[in-house]
PDB file of C-alpha atoms in Angstrom:
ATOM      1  CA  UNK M   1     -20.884 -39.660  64.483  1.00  0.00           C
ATOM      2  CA  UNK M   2     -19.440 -37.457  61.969  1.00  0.00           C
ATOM      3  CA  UNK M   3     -17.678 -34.176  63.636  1.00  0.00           C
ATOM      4  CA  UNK M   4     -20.807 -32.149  61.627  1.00  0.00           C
ATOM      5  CA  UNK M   5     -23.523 -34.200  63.307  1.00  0.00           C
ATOM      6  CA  UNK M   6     -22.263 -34.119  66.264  1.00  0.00           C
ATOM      7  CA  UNK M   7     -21.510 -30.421  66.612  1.00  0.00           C
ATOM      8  CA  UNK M   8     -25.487 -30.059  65.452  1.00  0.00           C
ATOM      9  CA  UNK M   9     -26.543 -32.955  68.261  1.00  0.00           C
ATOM     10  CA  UNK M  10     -24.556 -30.945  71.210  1.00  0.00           C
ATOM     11  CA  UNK M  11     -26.411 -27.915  70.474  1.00  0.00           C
ATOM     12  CA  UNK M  12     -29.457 -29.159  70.215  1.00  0.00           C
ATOM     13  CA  UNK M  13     -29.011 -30.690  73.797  1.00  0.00           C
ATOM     14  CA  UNK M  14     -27.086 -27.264  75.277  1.00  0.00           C
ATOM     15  CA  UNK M  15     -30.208 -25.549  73.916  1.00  0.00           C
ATOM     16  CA  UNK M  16     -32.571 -28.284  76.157  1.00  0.00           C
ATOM     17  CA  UNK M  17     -30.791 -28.030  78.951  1.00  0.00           C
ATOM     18  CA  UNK M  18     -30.965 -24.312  79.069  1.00  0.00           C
ATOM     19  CA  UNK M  19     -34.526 -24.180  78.387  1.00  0.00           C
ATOM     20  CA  UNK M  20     -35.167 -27.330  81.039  1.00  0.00           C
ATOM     21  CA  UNK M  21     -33.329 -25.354  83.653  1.00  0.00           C
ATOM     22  CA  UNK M  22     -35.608 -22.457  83.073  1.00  0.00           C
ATOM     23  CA  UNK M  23     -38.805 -24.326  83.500  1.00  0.00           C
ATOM     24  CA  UNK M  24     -37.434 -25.891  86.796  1.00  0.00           C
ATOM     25  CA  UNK M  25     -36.371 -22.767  88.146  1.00  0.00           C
ATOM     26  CA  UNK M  26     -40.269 -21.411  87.427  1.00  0.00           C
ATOM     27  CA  UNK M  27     -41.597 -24.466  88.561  1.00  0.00           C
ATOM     28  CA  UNK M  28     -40.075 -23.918  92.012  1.00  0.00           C
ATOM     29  CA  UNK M  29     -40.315 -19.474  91.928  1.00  0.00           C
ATOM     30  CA  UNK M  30     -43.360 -19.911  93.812  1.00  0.00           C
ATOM     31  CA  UNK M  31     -43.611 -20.599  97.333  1.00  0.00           C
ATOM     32  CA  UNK M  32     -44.837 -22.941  99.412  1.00  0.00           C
ATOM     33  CA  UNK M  33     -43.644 -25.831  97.456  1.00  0.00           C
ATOM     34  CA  UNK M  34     -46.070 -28.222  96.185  1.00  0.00           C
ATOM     35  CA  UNK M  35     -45.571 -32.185  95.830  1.00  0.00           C
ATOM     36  CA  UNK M  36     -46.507 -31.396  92.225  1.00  0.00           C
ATOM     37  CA  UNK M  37     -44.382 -28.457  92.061  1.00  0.00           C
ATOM     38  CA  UNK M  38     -41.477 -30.080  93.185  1.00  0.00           C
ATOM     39  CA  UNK M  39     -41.686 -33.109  91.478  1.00  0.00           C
ATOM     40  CA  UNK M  40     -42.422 -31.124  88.546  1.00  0.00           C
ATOM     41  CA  UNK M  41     -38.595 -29.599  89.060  1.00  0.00           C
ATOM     42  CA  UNK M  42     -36.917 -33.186  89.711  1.00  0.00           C
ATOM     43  CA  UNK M  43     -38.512 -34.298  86.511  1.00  0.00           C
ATOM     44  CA  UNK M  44     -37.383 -31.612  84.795  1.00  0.00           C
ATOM     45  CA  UNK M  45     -33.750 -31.623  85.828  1.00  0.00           C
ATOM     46  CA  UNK M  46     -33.880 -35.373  85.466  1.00  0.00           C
ATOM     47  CA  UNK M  47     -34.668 -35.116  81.846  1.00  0.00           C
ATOM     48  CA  UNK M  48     -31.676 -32.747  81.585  1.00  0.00           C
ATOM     49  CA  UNK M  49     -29.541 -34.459  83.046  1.00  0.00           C
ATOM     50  CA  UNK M  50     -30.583 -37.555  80.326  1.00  0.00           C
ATOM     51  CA  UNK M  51     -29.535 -34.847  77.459  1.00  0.00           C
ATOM     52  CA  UNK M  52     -26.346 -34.659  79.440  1.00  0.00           C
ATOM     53  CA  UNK M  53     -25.243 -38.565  79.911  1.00  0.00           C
ATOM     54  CA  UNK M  54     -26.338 -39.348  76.788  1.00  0.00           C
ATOM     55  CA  UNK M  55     -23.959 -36.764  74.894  1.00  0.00           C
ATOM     56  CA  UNK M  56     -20.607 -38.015  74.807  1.00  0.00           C
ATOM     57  CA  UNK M  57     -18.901 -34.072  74.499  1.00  0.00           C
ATOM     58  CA  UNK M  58     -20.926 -33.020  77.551  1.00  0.00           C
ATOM     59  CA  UNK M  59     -20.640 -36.203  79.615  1.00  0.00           C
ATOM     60  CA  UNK M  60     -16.842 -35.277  79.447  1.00  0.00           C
ATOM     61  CA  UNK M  61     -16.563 -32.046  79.628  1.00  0.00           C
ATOM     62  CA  UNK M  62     -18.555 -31.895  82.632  1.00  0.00           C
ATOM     63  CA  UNK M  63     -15.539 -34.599  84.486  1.00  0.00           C
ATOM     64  CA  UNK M  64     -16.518 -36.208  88.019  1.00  0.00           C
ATOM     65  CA  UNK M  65     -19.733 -34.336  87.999  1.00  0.00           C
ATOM     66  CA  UNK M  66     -20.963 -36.994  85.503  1.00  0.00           C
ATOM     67  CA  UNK M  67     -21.558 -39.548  88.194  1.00  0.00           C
ATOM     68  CA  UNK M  68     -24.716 -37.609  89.644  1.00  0.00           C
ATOM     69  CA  UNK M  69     -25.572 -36.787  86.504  1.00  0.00           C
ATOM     70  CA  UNK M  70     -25.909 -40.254  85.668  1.00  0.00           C
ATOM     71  CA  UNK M  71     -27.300 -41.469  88.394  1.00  0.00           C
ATOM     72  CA  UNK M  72     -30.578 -39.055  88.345  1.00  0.00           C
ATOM     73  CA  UNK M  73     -30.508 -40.199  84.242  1.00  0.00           C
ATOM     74  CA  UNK M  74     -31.093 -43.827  84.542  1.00  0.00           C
ATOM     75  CA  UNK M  75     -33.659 -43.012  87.259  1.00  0.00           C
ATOM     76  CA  UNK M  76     -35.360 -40.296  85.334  1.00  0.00           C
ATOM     77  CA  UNK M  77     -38.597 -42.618  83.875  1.00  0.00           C
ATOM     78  CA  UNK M  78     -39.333 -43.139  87.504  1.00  0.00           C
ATOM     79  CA  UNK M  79     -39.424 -38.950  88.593  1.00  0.00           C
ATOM     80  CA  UNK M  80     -41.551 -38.741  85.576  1.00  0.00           C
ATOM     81  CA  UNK M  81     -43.830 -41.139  86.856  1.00  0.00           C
ATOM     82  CA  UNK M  82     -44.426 -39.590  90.305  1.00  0.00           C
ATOM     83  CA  UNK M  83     -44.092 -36.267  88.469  1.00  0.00           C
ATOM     84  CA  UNK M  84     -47.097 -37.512  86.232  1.00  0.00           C
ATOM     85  CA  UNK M  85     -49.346 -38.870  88.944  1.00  0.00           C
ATOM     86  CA  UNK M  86     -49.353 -35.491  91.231  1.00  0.00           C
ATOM     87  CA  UNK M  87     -50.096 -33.715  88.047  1.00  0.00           C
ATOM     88  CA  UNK M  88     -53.073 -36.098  86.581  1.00  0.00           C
ATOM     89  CA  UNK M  89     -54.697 -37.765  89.745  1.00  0.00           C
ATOM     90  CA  UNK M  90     -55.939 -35.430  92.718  1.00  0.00           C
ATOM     91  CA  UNK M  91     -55.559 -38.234  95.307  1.00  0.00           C
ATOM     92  CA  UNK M  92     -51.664 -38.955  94.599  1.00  0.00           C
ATOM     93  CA  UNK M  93     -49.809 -38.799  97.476  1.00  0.00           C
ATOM     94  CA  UNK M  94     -45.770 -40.006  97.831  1.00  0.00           C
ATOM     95  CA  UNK M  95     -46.055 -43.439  99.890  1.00  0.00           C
ATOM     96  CA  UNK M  96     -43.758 -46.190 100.289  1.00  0.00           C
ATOM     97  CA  UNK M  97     -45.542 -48.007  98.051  1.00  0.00           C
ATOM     98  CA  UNK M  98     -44.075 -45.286  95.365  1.00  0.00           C
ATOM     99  CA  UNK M  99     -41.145 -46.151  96.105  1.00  0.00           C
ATOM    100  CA  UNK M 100     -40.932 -49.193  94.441  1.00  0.00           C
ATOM    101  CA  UNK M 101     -40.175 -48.731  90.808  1.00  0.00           C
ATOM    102  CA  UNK M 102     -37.143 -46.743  92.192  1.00  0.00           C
ATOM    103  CA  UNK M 103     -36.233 -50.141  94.378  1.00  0.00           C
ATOM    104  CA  UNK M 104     -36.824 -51.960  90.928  1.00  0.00           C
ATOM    105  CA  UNK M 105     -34.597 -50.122  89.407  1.00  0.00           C
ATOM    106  CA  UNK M 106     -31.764 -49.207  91.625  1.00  0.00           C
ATOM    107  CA  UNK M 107     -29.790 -52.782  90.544  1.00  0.00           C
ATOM    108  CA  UNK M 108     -29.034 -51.585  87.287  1.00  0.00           C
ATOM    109  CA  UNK M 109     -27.168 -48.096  88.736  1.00  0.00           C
ATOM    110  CA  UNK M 110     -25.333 -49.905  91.506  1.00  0.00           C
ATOM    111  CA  UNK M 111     -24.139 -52.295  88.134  1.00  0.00           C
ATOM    112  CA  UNK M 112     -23.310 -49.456  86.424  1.00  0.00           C
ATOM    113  CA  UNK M 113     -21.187 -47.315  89.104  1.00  0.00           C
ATOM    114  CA  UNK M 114     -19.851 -50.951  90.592  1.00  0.00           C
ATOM    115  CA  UNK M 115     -19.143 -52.180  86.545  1.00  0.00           C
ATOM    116  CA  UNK M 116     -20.825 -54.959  86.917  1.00  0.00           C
ATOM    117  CA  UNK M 117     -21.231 -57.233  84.011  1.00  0.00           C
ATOM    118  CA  UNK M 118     -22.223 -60.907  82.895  1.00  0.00           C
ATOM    119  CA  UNK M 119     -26.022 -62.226  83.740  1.00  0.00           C
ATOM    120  CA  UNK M 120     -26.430 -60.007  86.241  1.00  0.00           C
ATOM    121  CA  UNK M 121     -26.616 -56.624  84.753  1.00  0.00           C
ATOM    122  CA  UNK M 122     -28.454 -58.143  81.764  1.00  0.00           C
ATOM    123  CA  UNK M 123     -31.334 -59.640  84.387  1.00  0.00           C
ATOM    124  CA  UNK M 124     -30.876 -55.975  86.231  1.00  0.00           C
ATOM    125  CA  UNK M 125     -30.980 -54.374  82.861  1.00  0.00           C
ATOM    126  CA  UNK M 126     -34.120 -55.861  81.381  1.00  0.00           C
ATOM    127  CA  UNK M 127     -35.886 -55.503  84.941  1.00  0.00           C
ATOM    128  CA  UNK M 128     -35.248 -51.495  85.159  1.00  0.00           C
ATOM    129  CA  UNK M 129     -36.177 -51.179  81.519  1.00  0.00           C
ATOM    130  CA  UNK M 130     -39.297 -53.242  82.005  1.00  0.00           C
ATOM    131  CA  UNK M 131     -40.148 -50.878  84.538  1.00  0.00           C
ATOM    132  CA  UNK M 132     -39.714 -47.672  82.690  1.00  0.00           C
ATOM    133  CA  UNK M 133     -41.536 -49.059  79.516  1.00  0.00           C
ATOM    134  CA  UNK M 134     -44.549 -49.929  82.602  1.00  0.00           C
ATOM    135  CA  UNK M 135     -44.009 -46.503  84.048  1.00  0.00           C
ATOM    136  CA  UNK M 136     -44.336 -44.542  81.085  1.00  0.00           C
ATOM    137  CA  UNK M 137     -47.436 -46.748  79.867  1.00  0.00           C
ATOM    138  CA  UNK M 138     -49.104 -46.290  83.258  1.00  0.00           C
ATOM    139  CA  UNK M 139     -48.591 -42.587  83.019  1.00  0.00           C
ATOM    140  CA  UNK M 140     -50.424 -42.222  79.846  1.00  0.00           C
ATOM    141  CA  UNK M 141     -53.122 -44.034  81.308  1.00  0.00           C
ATOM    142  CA  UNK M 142     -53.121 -42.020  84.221  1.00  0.00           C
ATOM    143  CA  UNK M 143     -53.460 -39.412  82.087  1.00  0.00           C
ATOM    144  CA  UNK M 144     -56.373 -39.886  79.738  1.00  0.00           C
ATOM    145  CA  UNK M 145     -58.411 -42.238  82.626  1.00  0.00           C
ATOM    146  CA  UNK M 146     -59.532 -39.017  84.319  1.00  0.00           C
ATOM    147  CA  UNK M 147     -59.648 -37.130  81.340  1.00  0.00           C
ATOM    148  CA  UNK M 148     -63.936 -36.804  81.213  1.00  0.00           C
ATOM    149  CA  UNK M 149     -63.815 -35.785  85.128  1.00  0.00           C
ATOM    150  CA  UNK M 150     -61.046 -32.768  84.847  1.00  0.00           C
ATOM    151  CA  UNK M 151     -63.000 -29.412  84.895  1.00  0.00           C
ATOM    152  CA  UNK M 152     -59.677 -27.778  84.233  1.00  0.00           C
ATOM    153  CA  UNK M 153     -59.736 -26.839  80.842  1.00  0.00           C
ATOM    154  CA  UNK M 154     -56.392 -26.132  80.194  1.00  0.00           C
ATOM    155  CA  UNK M 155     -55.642 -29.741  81.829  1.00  0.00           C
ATOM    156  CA  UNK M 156     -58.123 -31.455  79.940  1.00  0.00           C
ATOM    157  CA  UNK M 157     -55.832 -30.343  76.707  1.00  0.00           C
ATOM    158  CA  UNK M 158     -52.518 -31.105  77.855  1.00  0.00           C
ATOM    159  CA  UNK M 159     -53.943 -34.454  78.900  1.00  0.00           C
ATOM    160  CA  UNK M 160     -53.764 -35.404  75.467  1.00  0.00           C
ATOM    161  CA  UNK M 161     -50.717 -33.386  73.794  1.00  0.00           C
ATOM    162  CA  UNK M 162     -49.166 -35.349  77.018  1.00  0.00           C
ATOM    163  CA  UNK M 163     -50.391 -38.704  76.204  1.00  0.00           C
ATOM    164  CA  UNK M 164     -49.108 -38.406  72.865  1.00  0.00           C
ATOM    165  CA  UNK M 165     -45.930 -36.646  72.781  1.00  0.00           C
ATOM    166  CA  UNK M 166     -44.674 -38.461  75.748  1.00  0.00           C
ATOM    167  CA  UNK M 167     -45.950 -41.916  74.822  1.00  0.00           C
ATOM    168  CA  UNK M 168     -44.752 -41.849  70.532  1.00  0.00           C
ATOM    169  CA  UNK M 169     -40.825 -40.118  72.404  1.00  0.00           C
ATOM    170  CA  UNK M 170     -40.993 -42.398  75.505  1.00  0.00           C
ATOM    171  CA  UNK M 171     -41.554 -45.505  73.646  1.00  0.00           C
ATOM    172  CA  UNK M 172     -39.700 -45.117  70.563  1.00  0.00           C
ATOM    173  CA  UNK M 173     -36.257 -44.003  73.220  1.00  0.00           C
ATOM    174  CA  UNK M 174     -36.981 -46.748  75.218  1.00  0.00           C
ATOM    175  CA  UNK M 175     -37.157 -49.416  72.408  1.00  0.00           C
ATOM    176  CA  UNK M 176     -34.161 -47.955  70.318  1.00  0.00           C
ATOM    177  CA  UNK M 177     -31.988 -48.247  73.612  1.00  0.00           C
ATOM    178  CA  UNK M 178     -33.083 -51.638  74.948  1.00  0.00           C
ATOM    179  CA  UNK M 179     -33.058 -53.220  71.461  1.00  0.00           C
ATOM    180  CA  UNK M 180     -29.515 -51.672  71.008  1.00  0.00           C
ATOM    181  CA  UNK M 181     -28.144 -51.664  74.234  1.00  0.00           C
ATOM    182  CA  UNK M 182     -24.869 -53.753  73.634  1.00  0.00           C
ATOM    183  CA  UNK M 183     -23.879 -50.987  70.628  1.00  0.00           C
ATOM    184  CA  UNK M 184     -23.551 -47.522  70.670  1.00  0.00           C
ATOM    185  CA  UNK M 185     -26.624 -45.778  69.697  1.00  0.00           C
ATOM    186  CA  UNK M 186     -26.525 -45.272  66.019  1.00  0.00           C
ATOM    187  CA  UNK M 187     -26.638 -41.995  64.721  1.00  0.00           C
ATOM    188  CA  UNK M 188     -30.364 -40.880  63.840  1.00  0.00           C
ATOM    189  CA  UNK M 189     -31.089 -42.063  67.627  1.00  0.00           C
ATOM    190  CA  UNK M 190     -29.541 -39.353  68.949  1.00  0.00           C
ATOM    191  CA  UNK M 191     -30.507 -37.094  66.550  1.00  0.00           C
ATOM    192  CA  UNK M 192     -33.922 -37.384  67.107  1.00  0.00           C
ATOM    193  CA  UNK M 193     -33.545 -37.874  71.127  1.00  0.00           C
ATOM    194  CA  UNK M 194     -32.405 -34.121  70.730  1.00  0.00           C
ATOM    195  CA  UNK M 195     -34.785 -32.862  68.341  1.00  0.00           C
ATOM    196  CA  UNK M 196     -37.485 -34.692  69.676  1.00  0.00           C
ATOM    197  CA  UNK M 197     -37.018 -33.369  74.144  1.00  0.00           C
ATOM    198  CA  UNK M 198     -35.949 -29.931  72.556  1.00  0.00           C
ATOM    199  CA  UNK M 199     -39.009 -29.461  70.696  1.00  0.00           C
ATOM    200  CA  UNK M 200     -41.276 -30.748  73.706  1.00  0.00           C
ATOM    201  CA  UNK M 201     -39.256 -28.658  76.158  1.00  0.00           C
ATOM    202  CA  UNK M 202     -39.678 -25.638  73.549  1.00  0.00           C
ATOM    203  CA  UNK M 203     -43.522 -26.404  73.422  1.00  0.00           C
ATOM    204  CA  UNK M 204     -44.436 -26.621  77.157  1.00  0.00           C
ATOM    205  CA  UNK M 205     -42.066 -23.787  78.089  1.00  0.00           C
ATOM    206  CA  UNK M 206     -44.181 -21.494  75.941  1.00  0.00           C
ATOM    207  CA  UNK M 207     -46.993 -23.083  77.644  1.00  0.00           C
ATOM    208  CA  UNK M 208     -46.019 -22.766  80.625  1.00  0.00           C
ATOM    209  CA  UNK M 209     -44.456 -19.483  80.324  1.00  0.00           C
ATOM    210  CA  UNK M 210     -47.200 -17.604  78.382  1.00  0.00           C
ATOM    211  CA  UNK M 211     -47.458 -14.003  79.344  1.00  0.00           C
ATOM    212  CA  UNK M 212     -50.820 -13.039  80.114  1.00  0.00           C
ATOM    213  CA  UNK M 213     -53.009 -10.685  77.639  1.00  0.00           C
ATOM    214  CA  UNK M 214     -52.369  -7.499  79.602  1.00  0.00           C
ATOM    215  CA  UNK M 215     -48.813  -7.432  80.152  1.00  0.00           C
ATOM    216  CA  UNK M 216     -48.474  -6.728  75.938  1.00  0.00           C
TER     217      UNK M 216
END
């Protein structure tokens, strides 16, 4: 990536990750802590930790550190998936039956740390992404199913701006990187990873972090 580009893509994902860690922090200011809460915070982290390992400067700068940082990357799709069922169906509760798109999925980081290569961490590799593309897909549909019985109004919104944002970013990341994953993601990938989770982190921090009509 020219040096120009890539000065513009780091600060587009040091400007995520500082908003991201805001929202988590909010997301867990309140106390007791909530399943939804708290998976809320994972999530959030997770997808900061993505902006992170996929930014050559940062994944550097940052030294050892970068193996956790990793790790809760590749497993991200699967925090937003638990993250997305606590917030969009009532009767979600963390089972051992959740467990098991993290099982599906832990191959492909024991590969990675191990360097594991050949027809193993392809098989591995197509299994975890099949399972994020599935995770992703079956949050959306989590999300608009109950759509007609939410009584939240505020919910019943988001619902959608989640169904669409998420699914169009989700989709389009996970297809760019699976169909590309023996090269180095080409430029405009990037590029639009880090305008696209900046803008959605921008979008439901405001949201989230609306001040209420009496405090102005």
């Amino acid at each position: 990536m020219p040096q120009d580009l890539l000065l513009i893509d780091t600060l587009l994902r040091g400007m995520t990750v500082g908003a991201e860690i805001l929202i988590a922090l909010v997301f867990l200011s309140r106390w007791p802590l909530t399943w939804r809460r708290g998976l809320g915070a994972a999530f959030i982290v997770s997808a900061a930790f993505y902006m992170i390992n996929t930014s050559a400067p940062l994944g550097a700068a940052i030294g050892l550190f970068i193996v956790p940082v990793s790790f809760v990357s590749i497993i991200a799709p699967v925090i937003f998936w638990w993250f997305a069922l606590s917030l969009f169906d009532d009767g979600f509760r963390m089972r051992p039956r959740s467990l098991i798109p993290l099982a599906l999925v832990s191959p492909i980081v024991i590969f990675h740390f191990a360097g594991v290569t050949g027809g193993a961490w392809t098989a591995s590799f197509v299994l975890a992404r099949l399972v994020m593309i599935g995770a992703f897909g079956h949050a959306i549909y989590t999300a608009l199913r109950y759509f007609n019985d939410d009584l939240i109004e505020g919910r019943r919104r988001f619902r959608i701006i989640f169904a669409v944002a998420v699914g169009v970013t989700g989709f389009i990341i996970n297809y760019s990187e699976t169909v590309g994953f023996r090269d180095a993601p080409p430029d405009w990938v990037l590029l639009f990873q880090a305008s696209a989770l900046l803008a959605m982190t921008l979008a439901f921090g405001v949201w989230l972090l609306a001040m209420r009509t009496e405090v102005l």
